[in-house]
PDB file of C-alpha atoms in Angstrom:
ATOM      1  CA  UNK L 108      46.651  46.473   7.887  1.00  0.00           C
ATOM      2  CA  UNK L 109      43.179  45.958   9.094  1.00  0.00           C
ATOM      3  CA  UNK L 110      42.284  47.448  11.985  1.00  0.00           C
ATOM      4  CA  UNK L 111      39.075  46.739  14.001  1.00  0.00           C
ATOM      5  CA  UNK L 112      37.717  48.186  17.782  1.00  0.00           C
ATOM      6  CA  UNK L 113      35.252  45.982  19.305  1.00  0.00           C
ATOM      7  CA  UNK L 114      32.762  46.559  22.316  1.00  0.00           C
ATOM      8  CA  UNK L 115      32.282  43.133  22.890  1.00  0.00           C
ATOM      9  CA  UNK L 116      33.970  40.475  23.541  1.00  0.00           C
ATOM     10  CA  UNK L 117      36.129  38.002  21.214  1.00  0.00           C
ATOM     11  CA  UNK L 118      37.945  35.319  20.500  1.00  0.00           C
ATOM     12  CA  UNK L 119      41.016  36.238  19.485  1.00  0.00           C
ATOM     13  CA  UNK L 120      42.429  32.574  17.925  1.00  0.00           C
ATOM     14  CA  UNK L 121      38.844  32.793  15.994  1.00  0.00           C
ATOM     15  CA  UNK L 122      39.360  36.100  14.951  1.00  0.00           C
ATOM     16  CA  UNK L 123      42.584  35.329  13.723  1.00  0.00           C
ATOM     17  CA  UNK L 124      42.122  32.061  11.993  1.00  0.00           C
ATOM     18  CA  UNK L 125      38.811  33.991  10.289  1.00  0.00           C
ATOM     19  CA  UNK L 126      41.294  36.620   9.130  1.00  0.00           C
ATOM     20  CA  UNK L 127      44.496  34.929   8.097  1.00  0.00           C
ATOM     21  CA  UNK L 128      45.269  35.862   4.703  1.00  0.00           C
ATOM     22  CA  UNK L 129      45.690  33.428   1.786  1.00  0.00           C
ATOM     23  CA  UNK L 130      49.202  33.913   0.940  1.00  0.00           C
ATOM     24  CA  UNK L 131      52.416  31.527   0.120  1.00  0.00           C
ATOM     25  CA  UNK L 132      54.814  34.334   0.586  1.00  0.00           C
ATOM     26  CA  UNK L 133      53.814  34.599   4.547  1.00  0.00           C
ATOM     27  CA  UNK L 134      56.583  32.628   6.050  1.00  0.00           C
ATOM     28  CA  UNK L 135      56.063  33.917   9.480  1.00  0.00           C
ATOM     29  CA  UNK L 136      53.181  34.809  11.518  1.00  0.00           C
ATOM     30  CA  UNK L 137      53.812  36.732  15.200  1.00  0.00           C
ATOM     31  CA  UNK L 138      50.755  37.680  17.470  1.00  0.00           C
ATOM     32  CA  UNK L 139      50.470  39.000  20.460  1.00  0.00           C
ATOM     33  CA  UNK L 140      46.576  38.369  22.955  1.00  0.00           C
ATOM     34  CA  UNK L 141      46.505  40.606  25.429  1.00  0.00           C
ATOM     35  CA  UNK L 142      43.758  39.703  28.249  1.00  0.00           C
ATOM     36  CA  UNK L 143      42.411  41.632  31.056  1.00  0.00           C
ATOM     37  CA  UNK L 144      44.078  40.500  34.579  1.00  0.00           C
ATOM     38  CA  UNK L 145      41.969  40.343  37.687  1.00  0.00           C
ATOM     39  CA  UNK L 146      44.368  42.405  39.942  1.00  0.00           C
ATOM     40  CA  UNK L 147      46.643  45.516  39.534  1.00  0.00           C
ATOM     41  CA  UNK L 148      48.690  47.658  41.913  1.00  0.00           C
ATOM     42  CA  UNK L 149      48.313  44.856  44.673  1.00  0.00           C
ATOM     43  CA  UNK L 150      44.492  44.654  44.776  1.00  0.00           C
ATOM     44  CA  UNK L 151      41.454  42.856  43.006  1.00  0.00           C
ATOM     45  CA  UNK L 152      40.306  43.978  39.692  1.00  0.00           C
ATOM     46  CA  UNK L 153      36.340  42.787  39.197  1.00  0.00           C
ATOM     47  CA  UNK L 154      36.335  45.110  35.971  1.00  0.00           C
ATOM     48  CA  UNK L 155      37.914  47.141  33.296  1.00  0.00           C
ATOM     49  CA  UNK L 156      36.185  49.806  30.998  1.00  0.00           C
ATOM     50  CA  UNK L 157      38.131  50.986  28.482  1.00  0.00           C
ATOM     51  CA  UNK L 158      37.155  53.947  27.044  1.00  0.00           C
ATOM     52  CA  UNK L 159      38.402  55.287  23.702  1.00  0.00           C
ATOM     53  CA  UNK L 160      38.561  59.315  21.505  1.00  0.00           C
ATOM     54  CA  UNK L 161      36.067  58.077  18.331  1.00  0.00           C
ATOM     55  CA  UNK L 162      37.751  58.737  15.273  1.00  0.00           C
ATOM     56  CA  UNK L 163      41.372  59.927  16.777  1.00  0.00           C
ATOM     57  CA  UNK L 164      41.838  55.935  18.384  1.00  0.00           C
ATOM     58  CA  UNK L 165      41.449  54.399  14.878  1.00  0.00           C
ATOM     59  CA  UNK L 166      43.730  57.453  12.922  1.00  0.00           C
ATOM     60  CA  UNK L 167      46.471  56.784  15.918  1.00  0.00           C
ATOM     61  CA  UNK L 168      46.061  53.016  15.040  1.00  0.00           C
ATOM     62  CA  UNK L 169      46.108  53.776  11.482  1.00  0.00           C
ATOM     63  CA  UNK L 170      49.447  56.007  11.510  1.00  0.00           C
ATOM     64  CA  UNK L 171      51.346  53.494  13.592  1.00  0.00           C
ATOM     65  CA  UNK L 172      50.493  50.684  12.010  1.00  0.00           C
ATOM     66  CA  UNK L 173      51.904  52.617   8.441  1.00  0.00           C
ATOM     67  CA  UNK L 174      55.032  52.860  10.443  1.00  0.00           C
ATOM     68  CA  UNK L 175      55.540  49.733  10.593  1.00  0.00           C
ATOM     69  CA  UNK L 176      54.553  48.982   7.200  1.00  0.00           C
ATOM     70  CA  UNK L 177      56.825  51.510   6.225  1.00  0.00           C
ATOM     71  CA  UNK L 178      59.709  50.357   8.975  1.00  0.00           C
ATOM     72  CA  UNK L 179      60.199  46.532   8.426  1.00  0.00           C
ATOM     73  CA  UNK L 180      58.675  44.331   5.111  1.00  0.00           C
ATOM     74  CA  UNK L 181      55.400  43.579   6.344  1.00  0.00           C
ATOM     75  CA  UNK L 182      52.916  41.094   3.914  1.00  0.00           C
ATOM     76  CA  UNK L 183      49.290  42.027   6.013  1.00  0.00           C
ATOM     77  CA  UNK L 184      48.611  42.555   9.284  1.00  0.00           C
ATOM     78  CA  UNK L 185      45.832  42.627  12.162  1.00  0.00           C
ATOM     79  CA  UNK L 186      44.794  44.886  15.376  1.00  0.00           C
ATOM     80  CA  UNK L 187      41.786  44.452  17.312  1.00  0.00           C
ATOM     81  CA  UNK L 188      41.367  46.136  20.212  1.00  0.00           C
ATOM     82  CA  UNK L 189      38.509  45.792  22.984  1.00  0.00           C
ATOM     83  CA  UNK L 190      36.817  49.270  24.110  1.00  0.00           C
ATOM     84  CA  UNK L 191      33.899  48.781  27.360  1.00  0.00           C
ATOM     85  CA  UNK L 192      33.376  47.218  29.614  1.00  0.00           C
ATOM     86  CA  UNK L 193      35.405  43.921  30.053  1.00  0.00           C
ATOM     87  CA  UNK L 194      35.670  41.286  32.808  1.00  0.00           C
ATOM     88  CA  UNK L 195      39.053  39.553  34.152  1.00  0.00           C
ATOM     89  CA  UNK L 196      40.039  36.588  31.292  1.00  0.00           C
ATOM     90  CA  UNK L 197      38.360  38.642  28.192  1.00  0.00           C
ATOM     91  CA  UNK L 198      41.233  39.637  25.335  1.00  0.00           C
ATOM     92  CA  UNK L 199      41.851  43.240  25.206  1.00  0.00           C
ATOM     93  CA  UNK L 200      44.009  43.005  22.494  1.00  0.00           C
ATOM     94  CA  UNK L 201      45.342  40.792  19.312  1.00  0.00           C
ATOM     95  CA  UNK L 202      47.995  42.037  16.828  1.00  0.00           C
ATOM     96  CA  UNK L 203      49.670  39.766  14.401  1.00  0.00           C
ATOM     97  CA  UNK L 204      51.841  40.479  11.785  1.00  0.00           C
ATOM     98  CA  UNK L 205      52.147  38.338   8.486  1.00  0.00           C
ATOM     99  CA  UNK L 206      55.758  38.854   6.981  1.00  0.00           C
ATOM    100  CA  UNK L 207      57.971  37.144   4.439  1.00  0.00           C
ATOM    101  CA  UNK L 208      60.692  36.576   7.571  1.00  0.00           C
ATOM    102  CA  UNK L 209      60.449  36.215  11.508  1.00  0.00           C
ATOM    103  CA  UNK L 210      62.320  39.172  11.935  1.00  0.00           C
ATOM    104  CA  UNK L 211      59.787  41.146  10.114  1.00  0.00           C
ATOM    105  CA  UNK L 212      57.244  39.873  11.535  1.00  0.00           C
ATOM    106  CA  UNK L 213      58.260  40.127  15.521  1.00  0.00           C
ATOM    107  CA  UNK L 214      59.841  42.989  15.468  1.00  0.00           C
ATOM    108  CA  UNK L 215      56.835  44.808  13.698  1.00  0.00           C
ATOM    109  CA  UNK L 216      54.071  43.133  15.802  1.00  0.00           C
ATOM    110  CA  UNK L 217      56.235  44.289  19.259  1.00  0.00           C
ATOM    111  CA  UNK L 218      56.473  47.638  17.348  1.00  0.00           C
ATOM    112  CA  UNK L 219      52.614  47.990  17.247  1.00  0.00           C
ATOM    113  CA  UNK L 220      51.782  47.006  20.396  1.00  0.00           C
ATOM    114  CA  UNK L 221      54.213  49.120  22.053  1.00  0.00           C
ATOM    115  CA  UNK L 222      53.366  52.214  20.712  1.00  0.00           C
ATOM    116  CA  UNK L 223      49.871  51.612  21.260  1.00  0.00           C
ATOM    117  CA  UNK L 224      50.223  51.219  24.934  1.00  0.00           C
ATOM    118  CA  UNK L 225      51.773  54.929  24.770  1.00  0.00           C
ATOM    119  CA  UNK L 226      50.335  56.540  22.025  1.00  0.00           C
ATOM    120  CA  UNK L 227      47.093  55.301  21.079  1.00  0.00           C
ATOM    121  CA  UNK L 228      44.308  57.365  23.106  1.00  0.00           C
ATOM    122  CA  UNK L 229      42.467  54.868  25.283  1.00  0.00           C
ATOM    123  CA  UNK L 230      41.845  55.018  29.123  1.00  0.00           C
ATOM    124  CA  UNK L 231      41.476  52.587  31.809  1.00  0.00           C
ATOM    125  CA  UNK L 232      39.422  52.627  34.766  1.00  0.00           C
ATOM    126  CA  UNK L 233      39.242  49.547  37.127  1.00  0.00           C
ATOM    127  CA  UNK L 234      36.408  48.579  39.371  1.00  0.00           C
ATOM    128  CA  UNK L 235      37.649  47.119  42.379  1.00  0.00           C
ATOM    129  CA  UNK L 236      36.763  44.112  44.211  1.00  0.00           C
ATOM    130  CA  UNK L 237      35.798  46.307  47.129  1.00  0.00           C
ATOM    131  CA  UNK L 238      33.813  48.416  44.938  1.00  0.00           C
ATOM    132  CA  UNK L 239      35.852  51.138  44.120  1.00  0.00           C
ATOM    133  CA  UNK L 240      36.615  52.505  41.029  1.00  0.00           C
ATOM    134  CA  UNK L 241      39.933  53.972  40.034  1.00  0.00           C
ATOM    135  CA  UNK L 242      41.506  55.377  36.609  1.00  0.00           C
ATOM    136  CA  UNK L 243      44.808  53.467  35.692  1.00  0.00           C
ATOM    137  CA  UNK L 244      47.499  56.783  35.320  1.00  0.00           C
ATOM    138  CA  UNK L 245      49.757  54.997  33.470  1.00  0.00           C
ATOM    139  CA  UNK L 246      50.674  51.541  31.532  1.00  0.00           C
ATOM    140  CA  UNK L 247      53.035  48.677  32.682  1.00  0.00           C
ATOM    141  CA  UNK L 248      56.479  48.455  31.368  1.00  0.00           C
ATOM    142  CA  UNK L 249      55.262  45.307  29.676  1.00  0.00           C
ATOM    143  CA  UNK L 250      57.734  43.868  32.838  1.00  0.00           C
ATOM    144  CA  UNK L 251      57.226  42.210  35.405  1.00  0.00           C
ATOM    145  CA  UNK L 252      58.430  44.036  39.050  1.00  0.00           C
TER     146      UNK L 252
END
């Protein structure tokens, strides 16, 4: 799987059209965009930086993307990830998953992005609307409520 960290922004249906591998044996495709949200907690979010641990981020991508590899019958597979500053509407995030079945291919892609919400070492401060800044202590459930 290629994986790529980025401190600026892109377009994540260009980035994955660009990458999409050349391969008849890919009968399903799942991605997943995540995009920065201009509130959290109940109040206005103006801006995100994400900060990132050079070196340990991309081995943490690296091992849990081999899980998955290793987990479900996976044909190629894609993570960018966003680290800086970004403003509300830029992606954060796109994994996709190329794999042979559906099954394969969601359940590995929700896999990925899972575990790198809890494992991978990035950090989140917001700037607030009000000026403010705070760090985000923890992720979402992935839930709403």
């Amino acid at each position: 799987m290629h994986i790529e960290l980025l401190d600026e922004p892109f377009q994540p249906f260009q980035r994955l059209a660009d990458y999409q591998p050349a391969r008849t044996d890919a009968g399903a495709t799942a991605v997943f965009i995540g995009t920065s949200r201009d509130y959290n907690l109940g109040e206005t979010v103006s801006a995100l930086h994400l900060e990132h641990y050079p070196g340990m981020t991309e081995r943490q991508l690296q091992e849990i993307t081999a899980y998955a590899e290793q987990r479900w019958t996976v044909l190629d597979g894609l993570v960018v990830h966003r680290v800086g500053l970004l403003k509300p509407g830029e992606a954060i995030v796109l994994v996709a998953v190329w794999a042979g079945h559906r099954g394969d291919a969601f359940d590995a892609c929700r896999f990925i992005m899972e575990e790198l919400k809890h494992k991978a070492p990035f950090w989140k401060k917001e700037q607030l609307a009000d000026g403010r800044q705070r760090w985000v202590e923890q992720n979402s459930t992935g839930y709403a409520g």
